[in-house]
Structures are given as C-alpha cells and as structure tokens.
C-alpha cells in the first residue's frame, strides 16, 4: 500500500489547518463561535477525509467525515449569528 506524494501533501495541509484552528482556540487566539474557526475545521477535515479514501481507512474516514459535518453545522450556526444585526 503506497500513498502518493500528492496524497501526503493533502493530508499534511489538512492536518496543519485543523491544528492551527485547534491551537488558536486553546490559546484564545480564535473563538470557536466564529465562522473562521469552523471553516478551518471543515476544510482541514474534508482534506483529511479525502486523503483517507485511498487507501480506504474506515476509522480515519469516520472521524474526519464526522469532523467535517460537525464543523459545517458549526459554520452554518456561526454564519447565522454573524448575519444577525447587533
């Protein structure tokens, strides 16, 4: 089972995006209720889910697919909050 360089780069970039969002939240640089945080998690999770397709890795796909869906729900909520007048 060999993973291409492009797949390695995709999974690395996805992990970096998720880790930036996570670190930003942990160190209070980012608010988890804001669209950017949720968008970064959704994009990074989707990249990792895509990388988990070939070779198909059930556990990794479940985790990253769920991460992406949950982040998209959070993003929709955050966008709804941002659209409301103050």
GROMACS .gro file of N, CA and C in nm:
model
  258
    1UNK      N    1   0.085  -0.116   0.000
    1UNK     CA    2   0.000   0.000   0.000
    1UNK      C    3   0.090   0.123   0.000
    2UNK      N    4   0.093   0.191  -0.113
    2UNK     CA    5   0.176   0.309  -0.124
    2UNK      C    6   0.088   0.432  -0.140
    3UNK      N    7   0.122   0.537  -0.068
    3UNK     CA    8   0.046   0.661  -0.072
    3UNK      C    9   0.127   0.761  -0.153
    4UNK      N   10   0.060   0.827  -0.249
    4UNK     CA   11   0.130   0.920  -0.337
    4UNK      C   12   0.175   1.045  -0.262
    5UNK      N   13   0.268   1.114  -0.322
    5UNK     CA   14   0.318   1.238  -0.265
    5UNK      C   15   0.206   1.342  -0.259
    6UNK      N   16   0.120   1.345  -0.358
    6UNK     CA   17   0.008   1.440  -0.359
    6UNK      C   18  -0.086   1.412  -0.242
    7UNK      N   19  -0.113   1.286  -0.215
    7UNK     CA   20  -0.198   1.249  -0.102
    7UNK      C   21  -0.132   1.285   0.031
    8UNK      N   22  -0.003   1.263   0.041
    8UNK     CA   23   0.070   1.301   0.161
    8UNK      C   24   0.063   1.452   0.182
    9UNK      N   25   0.080   1.528   0.075
    9UNK     CA   26   0.075   1.674   0.084
    9UNK      C   27  -0.065   1.720   0.125
   10UNK      N   28  -0.168   1.658   0.068
   10UNK     CA   29  -0.306   1.693   0.102
   10UNK      C   30  -0.334   1.665   0.249
   11UNK      N   31  -0.295   1.549   0.296
   11UNK     CA   32  -0.322   1.515   0.436
   11UNK      C   33  -0.240   1.603   0.530
   12UNK      N   34  -0.118   1.637   0.492
   12UNK     CA   35  -0.035   1.725   0.573
   12UNK      C   36  -0.099   1.864   0.583
   13UNK      N   37  -0.142   1.918   0.469
   13UNK     CA   38  -0.205   2.050   0.468
   13UNK      C   39  -0.334   2.051   0.549
   14UNK      N   40  -0.414   1.946   0.536
   14UNK     CA   41  -0.538   1.936   0.614
   14UNK      C   42  -0.511   1.932   0.763
   15UNK      N   43  -0.411   1.855   0.801
   15UNK     CA   44  -0.375   1.845   0.943
   15UNK      C   45  -0.325   1.979   0.996
   16UNK      N   46  -0.246   2.050   0.917
   16UNK     CA   47  -0.195   2.181   0.959
   16UNK      C   48  -0.311   2.279   0.981
   17UNK      N   49  -0.407   2.279   0.889
   17UNK     CA   50  -0.522   2.369   0.902
   17UNK      C   51  -0.601   2.339   1.029
   18UNK      N   52  -0.630   2.211   1.054
   18UNK     CA   53  -0.703   2.172   1.174
   18UNK      C   54  -0.623   2.209   1.300
   19UNK      N   55  -0.493   2.184   1.298
   19UNK     CA   56  -0.411   2.213   1.415
   19UNK      C   57  -0.397   2.363   1.441
   20UNK      N   58  -0.397   2.444   1.336
   20UNK     CA   59  -0.395   2.590   1.356
   20UNK      C   60  -0.523   2.634   1.426
   21UNK      N   61  -0.637   2.583   1.380
   21UNK     CA   62  -0.765   2.618   1.443
   21UNK      C   63  -0.769   2.570   1.587
   22UNK      N   64  -0.728   2.446   1.610
   22UNK     CA   65  -0.729   2.390   1.746
   22UNK      C   66  -0.638   2.470   1.838
   23UNK      N   67  -0.515   2.496   1.793
   23UNK     CA   68  -0.421   2.574   1.874
   23UNK      C   69  -0.474   2.714   1.899
   24UNK      N   70  -0.529   2.775   1.796
   24UNK     CA   71  -0.586   2.908   1.812
   24UNK      C   72  -0.695   2.913   1.916
   25UNK      N   73  -0.776   2.810   1.919
   25UNK     CA   74  -0.883   2.804   2.020
   25UNK      C   75  -0.824   2.781   2.160
   26UNK      N   76  -0.730   2.689   2.171
   26UNK     CA   77  -0.671   2.657   2.301
   26UNK      C   78  -0.595   2.775   2.361
   27UNK      N   79  -0.531   2.855   2.277
   27UNK     CA   80  -0.453   2.969   2.325
   27UNK      C   81  -0.532   3.100   2.318
   28UNK      N   82  -0.662   3.089   2.293
   28UNK     CA   83  -0.753   3.204   2.291
   28UNK      C   84  -0.721   3.307   2.183
   29UNK      N   85  -0.666   3.260   2.072
   29UNK     CA   86  -0.645   3.347   1.957
   29UNK      C   87  -0.766   3.342   1.865
   30UNK      N   88  -0.845   3.235   1.876
   30UNK     CA   89  -0.962   3.217   1.790
   30UNK      C   90  -1.081   3.181   1.878
   31UNK      N   91  -1.196   3.225   1.836
   31UNK     CA   92  -1.320   3.196   1.906
   31UNK      C   93  -1.392   3.084   1.831
   32UNK      N   94  -1.426   2.978   1.902
   32UNK     CA   95  -1.491   2.863   1.837
   32UNK      C   96  -1.632   2.895   1.788
   33UNK      N   97  -1.685   3.010   1.826
   33UNK     CA   98  -1.818   3.051   1.780
   33UNK      C   99  -1.811   3.134   1.652
   34UNK      N  100  -1.692   3.161   1.602
   34UNK     CA  101  -1.675   3.245   1.484
   34UNK      C  102  -1.666   3.160   1.357
   35UNK      N  103  -1.706   3.216   1.244
   35UNK     CA  104  -1.702   3.139   1.118
   35UNK      C  105  -1.562   3.089   1.080
   36UNK      N  106  -1.457   3.168   1.100
   36UNK     CA  107  -1.324   3.127   1.057
   36UNK      C  108  -1.280   2.996   1.123
   37UNK      N  109  -1.302   2.983   1.252
   37UNK     CA  110  -1.264   2.862   1.324
   37UNK      C  111  -1.334   2.740   1.264
   38UNK      N  112  -1.465   2.750   1.245
   38UNK     CA  113  -1.542   2.638   1.191
   38UNK      C  114  -1.507   2.610   1.045
   39UNK      N  115  -1.480   2.715   0.968
   39UNK     CA  116  -1.442   2.695   0.828
   39UNK      C  117  -1.308   2.622   0.819
   40UNK      N  118  -1.213   2.661   0.903
   40UNK     CA  119  -1.083   2.594   0.902
   40UNK      C  120  -1.097   2.447   0.938
   41UNK      N  121  -1.179   2.417   1.038
   41UNK     CA  122  -1.201   2.278   1.076
   41UNK      C  123  -1.270   2.200   0.965
   42UNK      N  124  -1.367   2.261   0.898
   42UNK     CA  125  -1.439   2.193   0.790
   42UNK      C  126  -1.345   2.166   0.672
   43UNK      N  127  -1.267   2.264   0.633
   43UNK     CA  128  -1.176   2.248   0.519
   43UNK      C  129  -1.067   2.146   0.552
   44UNK      N  130  -1.004   2.160   0.668
   44UNK     CA  131  -0.900   2.065   0.707
   44UNK      C  132  -0.953   1.924   0.721
   45UNK      N  133  -1.070   1.910   0.784
   45UNK     CA  134  -1.132   1.778   0.799
   45UNK      C  135  -1.168   1.716   0.666
   46UNK      N  136  -1.219   1.796   0.573
   46UNK     CA  137  -1.254   1.745   0.440
   46UNK      C  138  -1.130   1.699   0.365
   47UNK      N  139  -1.022   1.774   0.378
   47UNK     CA  140  -0.896   1.733   0.313
   47UNK      C  141  -0.847   1.601   0.369
   48UNK      N  142  -0.855   1.585   0.500
   48UNK     CA  143  -0.812   1.460   0.562
   48UNK      C  144  -0.906   1.345   0.527
   49UNK      N  145  -1.035   1.373   0.519
   49UNK     CA  146  -1.131   1.268   0.480
   49UNK      C  147  -1.103   1.222   0.337
   50UNK      N  148  -1.074   1.316   0.249
   50UNK     CA  149  -1.043   1.281   0.110
   50UNK      C  150  -0.916   1.194   0.106
   51UNK      N  151  -0.817   1.231   0.185
   51UNK     CA  152  -0.693   1.153   0.188
   51UNK      C  153  -0.716   1.012   0.243
   52UNK      N  154  -0.818   0.996   0.327
   52UNK     CA  155  -0.846   0.865   0.387
   52UNK      C  156  -0.919   0.771   0.290
   53UNK      N  157  -0.962   0.823   0.176
   53UNK     CA  158  -1.035   0.739   0.080
   53UNK      C  159  -0.948   0.636   0.010
   54UNK      N  160  -0.823   0.672  -0.024
   54UNK     CA  161  -0.735   0.583  -0.099
   54UNK      C  162  -0.599   0.576  -0.032
   55UNK      N  163  -0.563   0.476   0.036
   55UNK     CA  164  -0.640   0.354   0.062
   55UNK      C  165  -0.748   0.381   0.167
   56UNK      N  166  -0.861   0.316   0.148
   56UNK     CA  167  -0.976   0.339   0.234
   56UNK      C  168  -0.942   0.296   0.378
   57UNK      N  169  -0.957   0.393   0.469
   57UNK     CA  170  -0.929   0.370   0.610
   57UNK      C  171  -1.056   0.403   0.687
   58UNK      N  172  -1.128   0.300   0.730
   58UNK     CA  173  -1.261   0.317   0.788
   58UNK      C  174  -1.260   0.410   0.909
   59UNK      N  175  -1.174   0.386   1.005
   59UNK     CA  176  -1.173   0.467   1.127
   59UNK      C  177  -1.138   0.612   1.099
   60UNK      N  178  -1.037   0.632   1.016
   60UNK     CA  179  -0.994   0.766   0.981
   60UNK      C  180  -1.103   0.839   0.901
   61UNK      N  181  -1.167   0.767   0.810
   61UNK     CA  182  -1.276   0.824   0.730
   61UNK      C  183  -1.394   0.863   0.819
   62UNK      N  184  -1.430   0.777   0.915
   62UNK     CA  185  -1.539   0.806   1.007
   62UNK      C  186  -1.508   0.930   1.089
   63UNK      N  187  -1.387   0.937   1.144
   63UNK     CA  188  -1.351   1.051   1.227
   63UNK      C  189  -1.349   1.180   1.146
   64UNK      N  190  -1.282   1.181   1.033
   64UNK     CA  191  -1.269   1.304   0.955
   64UNK      C  192  -1.399   1.343   0.885
   65UNK      N  193  -1.476   1.243   0.842
   65UNK     CA  194  -1.607   1.274   0.783
   65UNK      C  195  -1.699   1.338   0.885
   66UNK      N  196  -1.700   1.282   1.005
   66UNK     CA  197  -1.782   1.338   1.114
   66UNK      C  198  -1.732   1.476   1.152
   67UNK      N  199  -1.602   1.492   1.160
   67UNK     CA  200  -1.539   1.621   1.195
   67UNK      C  201  -1.585   1.728   1.095
   68UNK      N  202  -1.584   1.692   0.967
   68UNK     CA  203  -1.624   1.786   0.862
   68UNK      C  204  -1.771   1.823   0.874
   69UNK      N  205  -1.857   1.725   0.891
   69UNK     CA  206  -2.001   1.751   0.901
   69UNK      C  207  -2.032   1.837   1.024
   70UNK      N  208  -1.975   1.802   1.137
   70UNK     CA  209  -1.998   1.878   1.260
   70UNK      C  210  -1.947   2.022   1.243
   71UNK      N  211  -1.832   2.037   1.180
   71UNK     CA  212  -1.777   2.171   1.157
   71UNK      C  213  -1.864   2.252   1.061
   72UNK      N  214  -1.922   2.187   0.962
   72UNK     CA  215  -2.012   2.257   0.870
   72UNK      C  216  -2.139   2.304   0.942
   73UNK      N  217  -2.189   2.223   1.034
   73UNK     CA  218  -2.305   2.265   1.115
   73UNK      C  219  -2.266   2.384   1.201
   74UNK      N  220  -2.149   2.378   1.264
   74UNK     CA  221  -2.099   2.491   1.344
   74UNK      C  222  -2.080   2.615   1.258
   75UNK      N  223  -2.032   2.597   1.136
   75UNK     CA  224  -2.012   2.710   1.045
   75UNK      C  225  -2.146   2.774   1.010
   76UNK      N  226  -2.247   2.692   0.982
   76UNK     CA  227  -2.380   2.745   0.949
   76UNK      C  228  -2.436   2.825   1.067
   77UNK      N  229  -2.419   2.774   1.187
   77UNK     CA  230  -2.465   2.846   1.306
   77UNK      C  231  -2.389   2.977   1.323
   78UNK      N  232  -2.259   2.973   1.306
   78UNK     CA  233  -2.176   3.093   1.321
   78UNK      C  234  -2.213   3.197   1.215
   79UNK      N  235  -2.239   3.152   1.093
   79UNK     CA  236  -2.278   3.245   0.988
   79UNK      C  237  -2.414   3.307   1.019
   80UNK      N  238  -2.503   3.228   1.077
   80UNK     CA  239  -2.634   3.281   1.118
   80UNK      C  240  -2.620   3.387   1.224
   81UNK      N  241  -2.532   3.364   1.321
   81UNK     CA  242  -2.508   3.463   1.426
   81UNK      C  243  -2.445   3.589   1.368
   82UNK      N  244  -2.353   3.573   1.275
   82UNK     CA  245  -2.284   3.687   1.215
   82UNK      C  246  -2.378   3.771   1.129
   83UNK      N  247  -2.481   3.708   1.071
   83UNK     CA  248  -2.574   3.779   0.983
   83UNK      C  249  -2.678   3.858   1.061
   84UNK      N  250  -2.699   3.823   1.188
   84UNK     CA  251  -2.798   3.896   1.269
   84UNK      C  252  -2.747   4.035   1.304
   85UNK      N  253  -2.836   4.134   1.298
   85UNK     CA  254  -2.794   4.268   1.341
   85UNK      C  255  -2.771   4.271   1.491
   86UNK      N  256  -2.674   4.349   1.534
   86UNK     CA  257  -2.639   4.357   1.677
   86UNK      C  258  -2.737   4.433   1.759
   0.00000   0.00000   0.00000
